[in-house]
């Protein structure tokens, strides 16, 4: 729902200067730009949702179990930890880099929980598998969404840019 509402705002602002909706060539150019301009919010929320689904999907792997528990514990820390995740999921923070940083922060937090108070070889091995599993979850999703479209939106060709809100 958040992505749909965000798309409506982007489309409204994009089509505002268009005087005639029957002018198909102009309309097509504006709509081509729409797909570039709506990507940051949509890809961030979709990537987070897909990653969370994979983390919480049933698995007997101890690394995945640890990652699930770490997600809950990370959110329960409150403050920046919970605000960051919630702002990403709600669309208030559409920055994909923030998503990646928080995702790996949860994984690193999980490894830290494993290694404290006393690291054992088994716990270190689970920690390695946890980081590997986290990378195996998020990186394919980002690749499917499009690295260039997510992180380097300014390099994707677009005909029209939405003017700043205060203009």
mmCIF file of C-alpha atoms in Angstrom:
data_model
loop_
_atom_site.group_PDB
_atom_site.id
_atom_site.type_symbol
_atom_site.label_atom_id
_atom_site.label_comp_id
_atom_site.label_asym_id
_atom_site.label_seq_id
_atom_site.Cartn_x
_atom_site.Cartn_y
_atom_site.Cartn_z
ATOM 1 C CA UNK A 1 0.000 0.000 0.000
ATOM 2 C CA UNK A 2 2.834 2.386 0.824
ATOM 3 C CA UNK A 3 4.441 1.762 -2.564
ATOM 4 C CA UNK A 4 1.131 2.368 -4.352
ATOM 5 C CA UNK A 5 0.528 5.658 -2.539
ATOM 6 C CA UNK A 6 4.091 6.775 -3.202
ATOM 7 C CA UNK A 7 3.665 5.917 -6.885
ATOM 8 C CA UNK A 8 0.504 8.017 -7.033
ATOM 9 C CA UNK A 9 2.332 11.044 -5.640
ATOM 10 C CA UNK A 10 5.236 10.597 -8.073
ATOM 11 C CA UNK A 11 2.856 10.197 -11.028
ATOM 12 C CA UNK A 12 0.774 13.212 -9.996
ATOM 13 C CA UNK A 13 3.852 15.427 -9.711
ATOM 14 C CA UNK A 14 5.282 14.074 -12.939
ATOM 15 C CA UNK A 15 2.124 14.643 -14.997
ATOM 16 C CA UNK A 16 1.316 18.041 -13.477
ATOM 17 C CA UNK A 17 3.037 20.059 -16.270
ATOM 18 C CA UNK A 18 1.334 17.998 -18.998
ATOM 19 C CA UNK A 19 -1.557 19.999 -20.434
ATOM 20 C CA UNK A 20 -3.127 17.401 -22.747
ATOM 21 C CA UNK A 21 -3.462 13.775 -21.642
ATOM 22 C CA UNK A 22 -4.437 12.882 -25.218
ATOM 23 C CA UNK A 23 -0.928 13.761 -26.421
ATOM 24 C CA UNK A 24 0.304 10.151 -26.525
ATOM 25 C CA UNK A 25 3.993 10.796 -27.413
ATOM 26 C CA UNK A 26 4.440 13.283 -24.547
ATOM 27 C CA UNK A 27 2.522 11.075 -22.153
ATOM 28 C CA UNK A 28 4.732 8.091 -23.033
ATOM 29 C CA UNK A 29 7.907 10.084 -22.318
ATOM 30 C CA UNK A 30 6.563 11.131 -18.937
ATOM 31 C CA UNK A 31 5.524 7.573 -18.108
ATOM 32 C CA UNK A 32 8.964 6.217 -19.041
ATOM 33 C CA UNK A 33 10.410 8.625 -16.484
ATOM 34 C CA UNK A 34 7.894 7.418 -13.920
ATOM 35 C CA UNK A 35 9.484 3.962 -13.768
ATOM 36 C CA UNK A 36 12.851 5.495 -12.955
ATOM 37 C CA UNK A 37 11.531 7.976 -10.401
ATOM 38 C CA UNK A 38 9.382 5.516 -8.438
ATOM 39 C CA UNK A 39 12.147 2.900 -8.149
ATOM 40 C CA UNK A 40 13.910 4.029 -4.921
ATOM 41 C CA UNK A 41 10.848 3.745 -2.660
ATOM 42 C CA UNK A 42 9.439 0.646 -4.336
ATOM 43 C CA UNK A 43 12.722 -1.248 -4.475
ATOM 44 C CA UNK A 44 13.658 -0.437 -0.872
ATOM 45 C CA UNK A 45 10.330 -1.620 0.535
ATOM 46 C CA UNK A 46 10.155 -4.655 -1.760
ATOM 47 C CA UNK A 47 13.726 -5.678 -0.954
ATOM 48 C CA UNK A 48 13.148 -5.385 2.786
ATOM 49 C CA UNK A 49 9.877 -7.314 2.599
ATOM 50 C CA UNK A 50 11.430 -10.112 0.539
ATOM 51 C CA UNK A 51 14.490 -10.291 2.804
ATOM 52 C CA UNK A 52 12.351 -10.463 5.948
ATOM 53 C CA UNK A 53 10.237 -13.180 4.358
ATOM 54 C CA UNK A 54 13.349 -15.255 3.672
ATOM 55 C CA UNK A 55 14.707 -14.693 7.176
ATOM 56 C CA UNK A 56 11.446 -15.726 8.837
ATOM 57 C CA UNK A 57 10.716 -18.614 6.466
ATOM 58 C CA UNK A 58 10.820 -21.975 8.252
ATOM 59 C CA UNK A 59 14.331 -23.436 8.361
ATOM 60 C CA UNK A 60 16.167 -25.899 10.559
ATOM 61 C CA UNK A 61 19.489 -24.140 9.934
ATOM 62 C CA UNK A 62 20.873 -22.841 13.271
ATOM 63 C CA UNK A 63 22.226 -19.732 11.508
ATOM 64 C CA UNK A 64 18.736 -18.825 10.246
ATOM 65 C CA UNK A 65 17.231 -19.488 13.679
ATOM 66 C CA UNK A 66 19.826 -17.184 15.225
ATOM 67 C CA UNK A 67 19.131 -14.514 12.602
ATOM 68 C CA UNK A 68 15.378 -14.663 13.324
ATOM 69 C CA UNK A 69 15.944 -14.219 17.043
ATOM 70 C CA UNK A 70 18.473 -11.449 16.416
ATOM 71 C CA UNK A 71 15.877 -9.547 14.342
ATOM 72 C CA UNK A 72 13.517 -9.451 17.311
ATOM 73 C CA UNK A 73 16.284 -8.557 19.739
ATOM 74 C CA UNK A 74 17.670 -5.860 17.425
ATOM 75 C CA UNK A 75 14.243 -4.217 17.166
ATOM 76 C CA UNK A 76 13.765 -4.443 20.923
ATOM 77 C CA UNK A 77 16.875 -2.307 21.405
ATOM 78 C CA UNK A 78 14.668 0.644 20.410
ATOM 79 C CA UNK A 79 15.902 4.045 19.328
ATOM 80 C CA UNK A 80 17.873 4.169 16.106
ATOM 81 C CA UNK A 81 17.715 0.387 15.746
ATOM 82 C CA UNK A 82 13.936 0.097 15.590
ATOM 83 C CA UNK A 83 13.372 3.528 14.006
ATOM 84 C CA UNK A 84 15.672 2.636 11.109
ATOM 85 C CA UNK A 85 13.846 -0.574 10.270
ATOM 86 C CA UNK A 86 10.372 0.885 10.696
ATOM 87 C CA UNK A 87 11.203 3.970 8.609
ATOM 88 C CA UNK A 88 12.451 1.706 5.823
ATOM 89 C CA UNK A 89 9.372 -0.512 5.867
ATOM 90 C CA UNK A 90 6.979 2.428 6.071
ATOM 91 C CA UNK A 91 8.595 4.215 3.133
ATOM 92 C CA UNK A 92 9.724 7.204 5.188
ATOM 93 C CA UNK A 93 13.329 6.306 4.411
ATOM 94 C CA UNK A 94 13.557 5.182 0.771
ATOM 95 C CA UNK A 95 17.358 4.940 0.733
ATOM 96 C CA UNK A 96 18.505 1.458 -0.313
ATOM 97 C CA UNK A 97 21.943 1.944 1.240
ATOM 98 C CA UNK A 98 20.279 2.433 4.620
ATOM 99 C CA UNK A 99 18.452 -0.852 4.058
ATOM 100 C CA UNK A 100 21.683 -2.732 3.350
ATOM 101 C CA UNK A 101 23.401 -1.177 6.370
ATOM 102 C CA UNK A 102 20.564 -2.139 8.713
ATOM 103 C CA UNK A 103 20.326 -5.640 7.258
ATOM 104 C CA UNK A 104 24.005 -6.316 7.853
ATOM 105 C CA UNK A 105 23.855 -4.562 11.231
ATOM 106 C CA UNK A 106 21.308 -7.191 12.293
ATOM 107 C CA UNK A 107 23.598 -9.949 10.996
ATOM 108 C CA UNK A 108 26.638 -8.526 12.812
ATOM 109 C CA UNK A 109 24.577 -8.023 15.964
ATOM 110 C CA UNK A 110 23.565 -11.672 15.691
ATOM 111 C CA UNK A 111 27.180 -12.797 15.384
ATOM 112 C CA UNK A 112 28.065 -10.686 18.405
ATOM 113 C CA UNK A 113 25.308 -12.384 20.395
ATOM 114 C CA UNK A 114 26.713 -15.755 19.374
ATOM 115 C CA UNK A 115 30.275 -14.954 20.378
ATOM 116 C CA UNK A 116 29.463 -13.462 23.767
ATOM 117 C CA UNK A 117 30.253 -14.235 26.552
ATOM 118 C CA UNK A 118 32.579 -16.966 25.294
ATOM 119 C CA UNK A 119 33.212 -17.828 21.639
ATOM 120 C CA UNK A 120 33.396 -21.496 20.809
ATOM 121 C CA UNK A 121 34.414 -23.021 17.473
ATOM 122 C CA UNK A 122 30.822 -24.134 16.902
ATOM 123 C CA UNK A 123 29.477 -20.634 17.566
ATOM 124 C CA UNK A 124 32.137 -19.068 15.325
ATOM 125 C CA UNK A 125 31.164 -21.467 12.532
ATOM 126 C CA UNK A 126 27.477 -20.557 12.958
ATOM 127 C CA UNK A 127 28.505 -16.877 12.831
ATOM 128 C CA UNK A 128 30.335 -17.399 9.542
ATOM 129 C CA UNK A 129 27.330 -19.254 8.126
ATOM 130 C CA UNK A 130 25.057 -16.493 9.388
ATOM 131 C CA UNK A 131 26.979 -13.768 7.514
ATOM 132 C CA UNK A 132 27.087 -16.005 4.449
ATOM 133 C CA UNK A 133 23.362 -16.675 4.740
ATOM 134 C CA UNK A 134 22.592 -12.960 5.154
ATOM 135 C CA UNK A 135 24.613 -12.192 2.016
ATOM 136 C CA UNK A 136 22.853 -15.021 0.206
ATOM 137 C CA UNK A 137 19.504 -13.488 1.099
ATOM 138 C CA UNK A 138 20.011 -9.793 0.362
ATOM 139 C CA UNK A 139 22.420 -9.767 -2.592
ATOM 140 C CA UNK A 140 20.259 -11.799 -5.033
ATOM 141 C CA UNK A 141 17.242 -9.652 -4.145
ATOM 142 C CA UNK A 142 19.205 -6.467 -4.842
ATOM 143 C CA UNK A 143 20.477 -7.933 -8.105
ATOM 144 C CA UNK A 144 16.905 -8.782 -9.146
ATOM 145 C CA UNK A 145 15.702 -5.263 -8.301
ATOM 146 C CA UNK A 146 18.592 -3.761 -10.261
ATOM 147 C CA UNK A 147 21.734 -2.429 -8.617
ATOM 148 C CA UNK A 148 21.917 0.586 -10.915
ATOM 149 C CA UNK A 149 18.241 1.435 -10.498
ATOM 150 C CA UNK A 150 18.411 1.102 -6.709
ATOM 151 C CA UNK A 151 21.709 2.737 -5.837
ATOM 152 C CA UNK A 152 22.542 4.926 -8.820
ATOM 153 C CA UNK A 153 19.156 6.317 -9.843
ATOM 154 C CA UNK A 154 20.718 9.508 -11.195
ATOM 155 C CA UNK A 155 22.571 7.468 -13.852
ATOM 156 C CA UNK A 156 19.360 5.943 -15.229
ATOM 157 C CA UNK A 157 18.108 7.992 -18.181
ATOM 158 C CA UNK A 158 14.877 9.864 -17.611
ATOM 159 C CA UNK A 159 13.203 12.559 -19.652
ATOM 160 C CA UNK A 160 11.760 14.569 -16.822
ATOM 161 C CA UNK A 161 12.667 15.093 -13.196
ATOM 162 C CA UNK A 162 10.143 16.035 -10.567
ATOM 163 C CA UNK A 163 10.817 19.560 -9.334
ATOM 164 C CA UNK A 164 11.519 19.952 -5.607
ATOM 165 C CA UNK A 165 8.414 20.226 -3.415
ATOM 166 C CA UNK A 166 9.224 23.806 -2.410
ATOM 167 C CA UNK A 167 9.480 25.006 -6.026
#
